[in-house]
Amino acid sequence: MEKFQTLTSTYIPLPIENVDTDQIIPARFLKATDKNGFGDNLFADWRYNKDGSPKADFVLNNPTYKGEILVAGKNFGSGSSREHAAWAVAGYGFKVVVSSFFADIFKNNALNNGVLPVVVSPEFLAKLFAEVTADPQATITVDLQNQTVTNNKSQQTESFEINPYKKECLLNGLDDIDYLLSKKDLIEQYEKNR
Amino acid sequence: MSTDSQKPSTGKTLFDKIWDAHTVSTVENGPTQLYIDRHFCHEVTSPQAFAGLRARGLKVFRPDRTTMTADHNTPTINQDQPVNDPISRNQLDTFDKNAKEFNMPFYYPLGNKKNGVVHIIGPENGFTHPGMTIVCGDSHTSTHGAFGAIAFGIGTSEVEMVLATQCILQTRAKTMRINFTGKLQDGVVAKDLALYMISQLTTGGATGYFVEYAGEAIRNMSMEERMTVCNLSIEMGARGGMIAPDEITFSYVYRREFAPKGEEWDKQLAYWKTLKSDEDAVFDKEYTFDASQIPPMITYGTNPGMGMGITDSIPTLEATDEAGRISFQKSLDYMGFQPGEKLEGKSIDYVFLGSCTNGRIEDFRTFANYVKGKKKADNVTAWLVPGSWMVEKQIREEGLYDILTEAGFALRQPGCSACLAMNDDKVPAGKYAVSTSNRNFEGRQGPGARTILAGPLVAAAAAITGKITKP
Ligand code: SF4
């Protein structure tokens, strides 16, 4: 997993609530047996017409908006546990998703794939949407060490929460499996004692 | 009604008891290392996990704790023939290769008599017991919580962790109890109760919580009904749902193939009987609903929280909160409905009976009982998909097959089918499907498909009249 420390980037707004994992990556794209290529089908049904041509009115097809940060409406990532949703978000090139609320499983899956979910207040979120509509060059800075997110346009900063263990993992690019494998003796002991 | 409580308590909840019994260690300032008793595995969310093991040169740590079945991506006709779609076939072949290479003892491929939807074959074969920790790379793993287990869906990285170490790292969830007082009215089923609850709490209303269901209406339910309720826990964002085990639970598990036997049964049973929340246990949040007030339900929008009584009207724009109006309107546009509109009497095109929510024998009994002596509407395409071969066998043995055929219905072969439409069972764009599955998301049942979620009874009524009909 790649390390994450700080990131300053323009951002892509998706002001829709309850974006579920079936929208992030529709089930018919789940037939792959590796983790690559899911970025091409991120938001497939909103992004492409039936014939595969891009839908002009969808934000990812609008060249005005670019960046490594996705800013989405409340309750992002609800629905299925498919990690393919996190692979699609990461595969497209997003390193951070900002929202006022995330579904649990998506949050875990994102963190396991080096994508940082940042929870902000509804007011902060609304401001980000307004700012980027007025100026698509607006940027956000996310500082993981200090757990802050800054709207550089308005100079507003909020702090966000992250589990200290997950924070260490992300800062150092380590994953959970490495950790668990180092605890095998504990596991065997647990099995013996139960 | 809800109450938030902060006061410390000495008593433990059912969730606490099982969680504590499975804690191997706690990471400083971090998650719990949780031991997993049973892992269910299917072809769609596992290939990358097995590939990860191979890349790290690892074996499966405890192969006998994993049960594998192919269900998500499988056809529901001609299962004895090679799968047409080469990409689907590759996924099934990869699953098969992984099962063999890693010597997995409980592997039920397509055509095996124990094959079926993962959350259906688990309980019916006795893999699911009270007091267990259970995971699967599928969010409806919450189904197994009906037995008084901690059961929840995980991502593929976590599937890899379980295969490699039989553990995962999890932060402890908060606890919620939802009480249903009183009795359900005649003609109201477990699915209605669940859809009602989600419409009250919304799709994010239980995020971060593990829910225990309690109260008279829950106690009166059979195991299959309890599974339907727990299955839908995830649709309000909960990590999982659970119900304290009782005599109904024990007699369901007893004598199932992989249930404990003899002395081991007695020993386990004694333990299972201790699995309930202490009187003085305090939940982080608690709700109470009157079950007798719940009507037959349907959904009108594109998330399971957008539900209403079958004779009610869709809320008006003014009645929805301002921040959510764009999403609300977008959702109704997709469905082709108007704010304030009534849906009773609307014409529909498809009916789907099946999935891990309503693909068990009792659901088929309910459906068959209603359509007995009637005829399927000509404008309706009906997909009746048993959750497993065991359910299929029962349908035939109990004579339901004949009732269904006489009423103009055909039976398909087991699998997830139109629940997520990964196979060929896709509802065409713009068509309406009354579906007993669990998700009405945009495109869930096929690109452009419009899903109305309901219980098996409302589905049966719709299949007969071709319209949304109160059963
Ligand atoms: S029936 Fe639907 S929800 Fe259940 S396991 Fe299959 S895809 Fe998942």
XYZ file of C-alpha atoms and ligand atoms in Angstrom:
673
model
C 0.000 0.000 0.000
C 1.180 3.524 -0.784
C 1.968 5.946 2.031
C -0.297 8.932 2.576
C 0.832 12.096 4.335
C -0.575 15.351 2.949
C -2.353 16.221 -0.251
C -3.379 19.515 -1.838
C -5.568 19.142 -4.882
C -8.449 20.564 -6.867
C -11.568 18.454 -6.350
C -14.495 16.918 -8.155
C -17.959 17.619 -6.712
C -20.695 14.967 -6.602
C -23.482 16.614 -4.582
C -25.692 13.528 -4.477
C -26.722 11.815 -1.240
C -26.750 8.082 -0.530
C -24.447 7.195 -3.420
C -24.490 3.416 -3.088
C -21.879 0.915 -4.173
C -24.080 -0.255 -7.068
C -23.661 3.253 -8.519
C -19.947 3.374 -7.727
C -19.418 0.091 -9.571
C -22.423 -1.782 -11.016
C -22.549 -5.530 -10.358
C -22.009 -6.542 -13.958
C -18.436 -5.240 -13.686
C -17.605 -7.507 -10.770
C -16.554 -10.470 -12.855
C -12.830 -9.750 -12.864
C -10.458 -11.934 -10.885
C -7.834 -9.232 -10.232
C -8.000 -5.706 -8.811
C -7.070 -3.741 -11.919
C -9.122 -1.740 -14.370
C -12.087 -0.913 -12.105
C -11.380 2.834 -12.383
C -12.614 2.771 -15.974
C -16.057 1.718 -14.783
C -16.338 4.002 -11.758
C -19.922 5.390 -11.788
C -20.394 3.561 -15.115
C -24.157 4.035 -15.429
C -23.970 7.756 -14.708
C -20.867 8.226 -16.793
C -21.577 6.395 -20.051
C -24.466 6.057 -22.463
C -25.647 2.619 -23.543
C -23.303 2.715 -26.545
C -20.329 3.471 -24.297
C -20.052 7.144 -25.232
C -19.569 9.555 -22.301
C -22.631 11.380 -20.917
C -21.800 15.060 -21.279
C -23.651 16.153 -18.145
C -21.835 13.852 -15.707
C -19.142 15.543 -13.677
C -16.340 13.078 -14.461
C -16.853 13.879 -18.144
C -16.605 17.608 -17.550
C -12.979 18.682 -18.204
C -13.463 21.729 -15.961
C -13.252 19.512 -12.893
C -10.093 17.611 -12.087
C -8.232 16.393 -9.048
C -7.378 13.571 -6.705
C -10.146 14.394 -4.253
C -13.803 13.422 -4.637
C -16.300 15.485 -2.644
C -19.619 13.658 -2.291
C -23.009 14.085 -0.607
C -24.040 12.500 2.665
C -23.905 8.710 3.226
C -21.409 7.844 0.518
C -20.770 4.156 -0.151
C -23.902 2.591 1.316
C -25.065 -0.838 0.185
C -22.941 -3.770 -0.809
C -19.660 -4.809 0.824
C -17.932 -5.078 -2.542
C -14.376 -3.838 -2.193
C -14.515 -3.301 -5.952
C -16.088 0.068 -5.081
C -12.908 1.106 -3.275
C -10.773 -0.343 -6.088
C -12.773 1.726 -8.588
C -12.372 4.933 -6.577
C -8.652 4.284 -6.099
C -8.227 3.052 -9.668
C -9.672 6.265 -11.058
C -6.974 8.159 -9.180
C -8.781 9.458 -6.101
C -6.705 9.476 -2.915
C -9.303 11.159 -0.708
C -13.095 11.146 -0.523
C -14.707 13.961 1.454
C -18.309 13.666 2.656
C -20.400 14.492 5.699
C -21.109 10.783 6.326
C -19.816 7.414 5.086
C -21.232 3.928 5.196
C -19.151 1.680 7.461
C -18.014 -1.050 5.117
C -16.984 1.387 2.411
C -14.910 3.329 4.923
C -13.030 0.173 5.946
C -12.528 -0.942 2.379
C -11.243 2.488 1.345
C -8.715 2.549 4.179
C -7.523 -0.937 3.263
C -6.741 0.393 -0.205
C -4.973 3.602 0.685
C -7.973 5.879 0.070
C -8.643 8.275 2.942
C -12.301 8.970 3.806
C -12.591 12.415 5.423
C -15.750 13.302 7.336
C -16.586 17.021 7.465
C -19.554 18.952 8.839
C -22.585 19.468 6.561
C -21.813 23.233 6.486
C -18.205 22.661 5.455
C -19.405 20.290 2.746
C -22.022 22.732 1.429
C -19.358 25.431 1.252
C -17.053 23.153 -0.761
C -19.811 22.508 -3.293
C -20.575 26.238 -3.594
C -16.909 27.180 -3.909
C -16.075 24.746 -6.686
C -19.127 25.753 -8.716
C -17.915 29.360 -8.626
C -14.277 28.422 -9.192
C -13.304 24.953 -10.417
C -9.669 25.733 -9.508
C -10.539 25.804 -5.801
C -8.381 23.431 -3.771
C -8.509 21.388 -0.590
C -5.571 20.396 1.608
C -5.723 17.217 3.656
C -3.083 16.735 6.333
C -3.246 13.242 7.821
C -0.628 13.708 10.548
C -2.524 16.679 11.980
C -5.918 15.306 10.950
C -7.026 18.543 9.316
C -8.845 19.383 6.135
C -8.688 22.924 4.746
C -10.846 24.705 2.238
C -8.061 26.857 0.788
C -10.439 29.300 -0.828
C -12.238 30.288 2.352
C -9.305 29.395 4.615
C -11.629 27.302 6.742
C -10.091 24.326 8.507
C -11.792 21.432 10.232
C -10.227 18.525 12.015
C -11.374 15.020 11.139
C -11.304 11.777 13.047
C -9.444 8.624 12.166
C -8.657 5.580 14.224
C -5.039 5.987 15.473
C -4.097 2.498 14.314
C -5.463 3.113 10.803
C -3.677 6.451 10.727
C -0.335 4.785 11.469
C -1.005 2.174 8.789
C -1.750 4.815 6.190
C 1.146 7.089 7.130
C 3.515 4.127 6.823
C 1.837 2.272 3.974
C 1.289 -0.931 6.030
C -1.737 -3.193 5.834
C -3.725 -5.307 8.319
C -2.580 -8.651 6.981
C 1.052 -7.881 7.844
C -0.093 -7.090 11.347
C -2.236 -10.222 11.772
C 0.444 -12.519 10.411
C 2.756 -11.254 13.126
C 0.202 -12.451 15.717
C -0.088 -16.109 14.686
C 1.131 -17.398 18.053
C -1.635 -15.482 19.828
C -4.205 -17.001 17.489
C -3.025 -20.540 18.139
C -3.041 -19.887 21.849
C -6.598 -18.566 21.634
C -7.721 -21.694 19.791
C -6.157 -23.912 22.459
C -7.719 -22.090 25.385
C -11.301 -21.815 24.282
C -39.437 6.654 20.024
C -35.762 6.594 20.802
C -33.610 7.029 23.836
C -29.909 7.785 24.006
C -28.164 6.734 27.133
C -24.777 7.468 28.569
C -25.021 5.886 31.958
C -22.503 3.163 32.758
C -23.896 -0.288 33.338
C -22.603 -3.526 34.709
C -24.688 -5.810 32.525
C -23.533 -7.069 29.142
C -25.478 -7.080 25.919
C -25.663 -10.206 23.767
C -23.291 -8.487 21.361
C -20.759 -7.784 24.145
C -20.812 -11.396 25.314
C -20.026 -12.850 21.914
C -17.531 -10.130 21.016
C -15.594 -10.563 24.260
C -15.513 -14.337 23.854
C -13.838 -13.898 20.449
C -11.315 -11.193 21.278
C -7.803 -12.516 20.693
C -6.099 -9.202 21.430
C -6.687 -5.483 21.192
C -4.409 -3.240 19.193
C -3.252 -0.307 21.305
C -5.480 2.656 20.411
C -6.925 0.548 17.680
C -9.251 -2.220 16.598
C -9.907 -5.630 18.133
C -8.309 -8.734 16.712
C -11.416 -10.869 16.429
C -11.425 -14.653 15.945
C -13.829 -15.833 13.246
C -15.660 -19.137 13.737
C -17.229 -19.462 10.314
C -16.322 -17.871 7.018
C -18.659 -18.095 4.023
C -17.141 -17.536 0.623
C -18.458 -17.048 -2.919
C -16.960 -16.596 -6.379
C -17.277 -12.820 -6.801
C -15.495 -11.316 -3.797
C -12.886 -14.040 -3.206
C -10.585 -14.384 -6.264
C -8.418 -11.379 -5.346
C -8.134 -12.709 -1.778
C -6.840 -16.110 -2.914
C -4.534 -14.334 -5.363
C -3.220 -12.309 -2.406
C -2.440 -15.502 -0.470
C -0.598 -16.893 -3.453
C 1.408 -13.684 -3.871
C 2.456 -13.843 -0.215
C 3.155 -17.580 -0.360
C 0.552 -18.402 2.303
C -1.756 -21.373 2.929
C -5.323 -21.138 4.166
C -4.870 -21.231 7.950
C -8.052 -23.169 8.900
C -9.669 -24.566 5.723
C -12.420 -26.360 7.706
C -13.786 -23.008 8.938
C -14.658 -21.818 5.436
C -17.765 -22.844 3.452
C -17.680 -22.111 -0.280
C -20.599 -21.901 -2.719
C -20.970 -20.429 -6.202
C -24.095 -18.279 -6.316
C -23.729 -14.626 -7.359
C -22.713 -15.015 -10.948
C -24.429 -18.271 -11.872
C -27.212 -18.960 -14.397
C -30.644 -20.049 -13.125
C -31.372 -22.260 -16.105
C -29.346 -25.094 -17.679
C -26.877 -25.264 -14.837
C -25.726 -28.641 -16.107
C -24.312 -26.978 -19.213
C -21.167 -24.838 -19.509
C -21.758 -21.179 -18.575
C -22.105 -19.082 -21.729
C -20.513 -15.811 -20.719
C -16.727 -16.381 -20.860
C -15.975 -13.820 -18.130
C -18.480 -15.394 -15.746
C -17.128 -18.809 -16.588
C -13.594 -17.641 -15.834
C -14.716 -16.458 -12.407
C -16.334 -19.827 -11.657
C -13.257 -21.680 -12.918
C -11.028 -19.516 -10.747
C -13.232 -20.320 -7.738
C -12.945 -24.007 -8.504
C -9.188 -23.812 -8.923
C -8.826 -21.947 -5.627
C -10.999 -24.451 -3.735
C -8.895 -27.342 -5.019
C -5.467 -25.754 -4.774
C -6.067 -24.684 -1.176
C -7.752 -27.992 -0.209
C -11.023 -26.484 0.964
C -13.208 -29.278 2.424
C -16.601 -27.510 2.287
C -16.880 -26.569 -1.349
C -20.242 -26.641 -3.142
C -19.884 -25.776 -6.814
C -22.684 -25.361 -9.308
C -24.752 -28.545 -9.524
C -23.784 -29.807 -6.056
C -26.865 -30.683 -4.000
C -25.733 -28.326 -1.235
C -25.223 -25.436 -3.678
C -27.293 -22.283 -3.352
C -27.245 -18.718 -2.065
C -24.548 -18.490 0.568
C -26.779 -17.156 3.370
C -29.361 -19.842 2.726
C -27.124 -22.898 2.565
C -25.232 -21.868 5.726
C -28.140 -22.166 8.148
C -29.909 -25.031 6.386
C -26.835 -27.270 6.554
C -26.126 -26.367 10.159
C -22.952 -24.340 9.561
C -24.509 -21.416 11.451
C -24.770 -21.744 15.259
C -25.639 -19.400 18.111
C -22.702 -17.600 19.698
C -20.517 -17.688 16.602
C -18.640 -14.939 14.822
C -19.464 -15.222 11.127
C -18.203 -13.242 8.136
C -18.571 -13.325 4.358
C -17.657 -10.999 1.522
C -21.314 -10.058 1.130
C -23.125 -7.437 3.169
C -26.190 -9.601 3.840
C -24.122 -11.852 6.075
C -26.192 -10.147 8.781
C -28.779 -12.878 7.990
C -26.950 -15.328 10.272
C -27.403 -12.969 13.224
C -30.899 -14.459 13.517
C -29.271 -17.364 15.384
C -27.752 -15.091 18.029
C -24.412 -14.734 16.263
C -22.230 -11.756 15.392
C -22.409 -11.902 11.607
C -21.373 -9.191 9.195
C -20.188 -8.483 5.671
C -16.541 -7.792 4.874
C -14.445 -6.613 1.936
C -12.019 -8.703 -0.059
C -8.924 -7.551 1.890
C -10.681 -8.860 4.971
C -11.529 -12.134 3.211
C -7.797 -12.501 2.663
C -7.139 -11.802 6.359
C -9.594 -14.490 7.431
C -8.201 -17.044 5.008
C -4.660 -16.271 6.170
C -5.212 -16.012 9.929
C -8.868 -16.808 10.824
C -8.960 -13.297 12.327
C -9.842 -9.793 11.264
C -9.284 -6.390 12.796
C -12.513 -4.607 13.685
C -13.477 -1.620 15.737
C -16.159 -2.466 18.250
C -19.562 -1.288 17.076
C -21.978 0.643 19.271
C -25.081 -1.262 20.329
C -28.704 -0.575 19.483
C -31.839 -2.455 20.484
C -35.026 -2.269 18.471
C -38.128 -3.572 20.234
C -41.274 -4.611 18.434
C -44.170 -4.766 20.845
C -47.485 -6.407 19.972
C -48.333 -8.793 17.150
C -48.173 -8.352 13.384
C -51.569 -8.128 11.699
C -52.755 -10.943 9.427
C -51.347 -10.481 5.945
C -48.280 -8.652 7.254
C -44.983 -10.548 7.011
C -41.426 -10.204 8.361
C -40.324 -8.327 5.254
C -42.991 -5.693 5.891
C -41.725 -5.237 9.438
C -38.177 -4.754 8.153
C -39.143 -2.343 5.358
C -41.216 -0.380 7.838
C -38.292 -0.140 10.252
C -35.883 1.022 7.520
C -38.385 3.644 6.336
C -38.468 4.986 9.906
C -34.717 4.891 10.581
C -33.485 5.680 7.005
C -30.643 3.930 5.182
C -27.978 5.488 7.399
C -29.933 5.390 10.656
C -28.037 2.500 12.217
C -24.586 3.149 10.758
C -21.925 2.309 13.322
C -24.285 0.125 15.356
C -24.870 -3.545 15.878
C -28.610 -4.058 16.331
C -30.398 -6.530 18.580
C -34.051 -7.144 17.701
C -36.367 -7.917 20.565
C -39.999 -7.888 21.662
C -43.100 -9.991 21.211
C -43.347 -9.742 17.427
C -39.750 -10.979 17.051
C -40.178 -13.801 19.591
C -43.215 -15.027 17.684
C -41.264 -15.348 14.459
C -39.941 -18.579 12.972
C -36.206 -18.822 12.239
C -36.831 -18.064 8.579
C -38.726 -14.872 9.407
C -35.992 -13.837 11.823
C -33.448 -14.357 9.061
C -35.422 -12.005 6.800
C -35.362 -9.288 9.468
C -31.649 -9.681 10.276
C -30.840 -9.872 6.568
C -32.100 -6.325 6.033
C -30.141 -4.806 8.949
C -27.458 -3.597 6.571
C -30.064 -1.594 4.624
C -30.240 0.881 7.488
C -26.463 0.962 7.686
C -26.066 -1.384 10.667
C -22.947 -3.535 10.891
C -25.264 -6.405 11.634
C -28.425 -7.516 13.374
C -29.009 -10.257 15.901
C -31.712 -12.011 17.911
C -31.123 -13.844 21.182
C -31.441 -17.601 20.610
C -34.375 -19.487 22.156
C -36.156 -22.842 21.778
C -37.160 -21.904 18.223
C -33.483 -21.418 17.383
C -32.297 -24.591 19.082
C -34.874 -26.799 17.432
C -34.000 -25.339 14.020
C -30.292 -26.124 14.478
C -30.822 -29.557 16.037
C -29.963 -32.477 13.717
C -28.846 -30.258 10.815
C -25.931 -31.955 9.122
C -23.127 -29.831 10.576
C -24.740 -29.080 13.928
C -22.964 -30.360 17.048
C -23.946 -33.930 17.972
C -24.277 -35.971 21.183
C -22.324 -34.692 24.150
C -21.016 -31.776 22.151
C -24.621 -30.717 21.506
C -25.435 -30.763 25.227
C -22.348 -28.757 26.026
C -23.020 -26.172 23.327
C -26.696 -25.933 24.208
C -25.863 -25.107 27.804
C -23.665 -22.277 26.553
C -26.217 -21.054 24.003
C -28.801 -20.714 26.742
C -26.636 -18.028 28.382
C -26.668 -15.936 25.218
C -28.986 -13.055 25.965
C -28.570 -9.447 27.001
C -28.474 -9.034 30.791
C -31.462 -7.306 32.366
C -29.363 -4.308 33.347
C -27.428 -4.060 30.085
C -27.615 -0.584 28.560
C -27.663 -0.044 24.823
C -26.158 3.036 23.195
C -29.484 3.583 21.485
C -32.907 2.039 21.759
C -36.088 2.246 19.654
C -39.525 0.785 20.182
C -42.168 0.210 17.508
C -45.690 -1.140 17.753
C -45.775 -4.132 15.399
C -49.563 -4.129 15.223
C -49.460 -0.786 13.388
C -47.329 -2.046 10.501
C -49.086 -2.364 7.108
C -47.959 -4.395 4.066
C -45.101 -2.316 2.641
C -43.587 -1.389 -0.719
C -40.767 0.931 -1.737
C -41.240 3.790 -4.194
C -37.676 5.090 -4.591
C -34.121 3.968 -5.155
C -33.010 3.104 -1.664
C -34.643 0.694 0.792
C -35.434 3.536 3.187
C -37.905 4.969 0.676
C -40.755 2.716 1.755
C -44.448 3.206 2.574
C -47.635 1.309 3.289
C -48.965 -0.227 0.076
C -52.054 2.025 0.064
C -50.158 5.216 1.028
C -48.979 8.054 -1.210
C -45.373 8.982 -2.004
C -44.328 11.989 0.118
C -44.603 15.390 -1.502
C -41.489 17.476 -2.205
C -42.459 19.859 0.580
C -42.569 16.980 3.037
C -38.963 15.973 2.363
C -36.046 17.813 3.946
C -34.479 20.487 1.816
C -30.938 19.129 1.617
C -32.242 15.832 0.269
C -34.682 17.192 -2.328
C -32.378 16.907 -5.337
C -31.662 13.268 -4.493
C -35.364 12.616 -3.811
C -36.450 14.092 -7.141
C -33.656 12.253 -8.984
C -34.826 9.042 -7.417
C -38.480 9.547 -8.407
C -37.456 10.552 -11.947
C -35.581 7.279 -12.238
C -38.645 5.363 -11.031
C -41.010 7.336 -13.262
C -43.139 8.362 -10.254
C -44.461 11.735 -9.078
C -44.241 13.155 -5.574
C -47.562 12.664 -3.786
C -48.632 9.842 -6.122
C -50.414 6.647 -5.006
C -48.949 3.398 -6.372
C -51.761 0.955 -5.638
C -53.222 -0.248 -8.934
C -50.118 0.645 -10.982
C -49.209 -1.839 -13.644
C -45.962 -3.818 -13.227
C -43.928 -6.046 -15.569
C -41.780 -8.433 -13.523
C -42.025 -10.309 -10.249
C -38.957 -11.777 -8.562
C -39.374 -14.239 -5.697
C -36.001 -15.244 -4.322
C -32.672 -14.025 -2.819
C -31.251 -14.485 0.657
C -34.004 -12.182 1.922
C -37.007 -14.200 0.730
C -35.813 -17.324 -1.076
C -36.517 -19.864 1.668
C -39.222 -22.527 1.823
C -41.609 -20.457 3.936
C -41.501 -17.686 1.315
C -42.454 -20.199 -1.364
C -45.233 -21.530 0.840
C -46.590 -18.010 1.341
C -46.432 -17.272 -2.365
C -47.928 -20.611 -3.415
C -50.678 -20.406 -0.852
C -51.794 -17.059 -2.294
C -51.660 -18.024 -5.976
C -53.314 -21.415 -5.435
C -56.253 -21.775 -7.800
C -55.553 -18.404 -9.468
C -53.747 -17.523 -12.710
C -50.637 -15.468 -13.310
C -51.342 -12.171 -15.097
C -50.354 -12.239 -18.780
C -48.402 -8.982 -18.578
C -46.119 -10.312 -15.855
C -42.836 -12.171 -16.287
C -42.265 -14.058 -13.049
C -38.907 -15.367 -11.889
C -39.299 -17.805 -9.023
C -35.818 -18.670 -7.856
C -35.349 -20.999 -4.857
C -32.475 -20.025 -2.595
C -30.902 -23.473 -2.735
C -31.326 -26.985 -4.108
C -32.581 -28.018 -0.697
C -35.373 -25.438 -0.941
C -36.059 -26.600 -4.496
C -36.410 -30.180 -3.290
C -38.819 -29.142 -0.548
C -40.921 -27.170 -3.044
C -41.402 -30.364 -5.026
C -41.922 -32.633 -2.024
C -44.564 -30.394 -0.475
C -46.553 -30.178 -3.701
C -45.930 -26.451 -4.103
C -44.421 -27.081 -7.501
C -47.744 -28.347 -8.826
C -49.666 -25.422 -7.354
C -47.264 -22.967 -8.959
C -47.313 -24.698 -12.339
C -51.098 -24.823 -12.364
C -51.192 -21.091 -11.712
C -48.911 -20.506 -14.699
C -45.563 -20.128 -12.961
C -42.247 -21.834 -13.728
C -39.447 -22.564 -11.294
C -35.835 -21.607 -12.004
C -32.639 -23.064 -10.564
C -31.035 -21.699 -7.381
C -28.769 -18.645 -7.232
C -28.721 -14.928 -6.458
C -30.269 -14.233 -9.835
C -32.143 -10.931 -10.224
C -31.144 -9.815 -6.738
C -28.034 -8.308 -8.285
C -28.475 -9.289 -11.930
C -24.903 -10.380 -12.557
C -26.169 -13.266 -14.631
C -28.733 -13.096 -17.447
C -31.700 -12.442 -15.134
C -31.873 -8.717 -15.813
C -35.020 -6.598 -15.746
C -35.049 -4.487 -18.948
C -34.602 -0.713 -18.743
C -37.746 1.183 -17.734
C -39.641 -1.951 -16.638
C -41.139 -2.296 -13.177
C -40.252 -5.269 -11.003
C -41.914 -6.154 -7.722
C -39.025 -7.868 -6.021
C -38.628 -9.766 -2.757
C -34.890 -9.024 -2.725
C -33.198 -6.363 -0.638
C -32.060 -3.491 -2.837
C -33.886 -1.115 -5.131
C -30.786 0.863 -6.115
C -30.617 2.322 -9.616
C -29.605 -0.446 -11.992
C -29.435 -3.117 -9.292
C -31.690 -5.482 -11.259
C -30.269 -4.450 -14.629
C -29.393 -1.089 -16.224
C -32.464 1.163 -16.055
C -34.557 -1.423 -14.174
C -37.131 -0.047 -11.715
C -37.401 -2.055 -8.518
C -40.255 -2.029 -6.030
C -39.262 -4.001 -2.949
C -41.931 -6.037 -1.180
C -42.571 -9.220 0.762
C -43.594 -12.548 -0.824
C -47.288 -11.900 -0.218
C -47.365 -8.532 -2.019
C -45.250 -10.122 -4.775
C -47.807 -12.925 -5.148
C -50.691 -10.467 -5.359
C -48.841 -8.424 -8.007
C -48.088 -11.555 -10.027
C -51.808 -12.441 -10.135
C -53.272 -9.013 -10.916
C -50.317 -7.556 -12.843
C -50.667 -4.492 -10.652
C -49.566 -3.256 -7.272
C -52.232 -4.846 -5.134
C -52.902 -5.107 -1.440
C -52.881 -8.861 -0.691
S -29.151 -13.008 -2.919
Fe -28.482 -10.912 -3.240
S -27.973 -10.090 -1.274
Fe -28.151 -12.306 -1.060
S -26.072 -13.085 -1.249
Fe -26.963 -13.082 -3.289
S -26.470 -11.081 -4.172
Fe -26.069 -10.952 -1.978
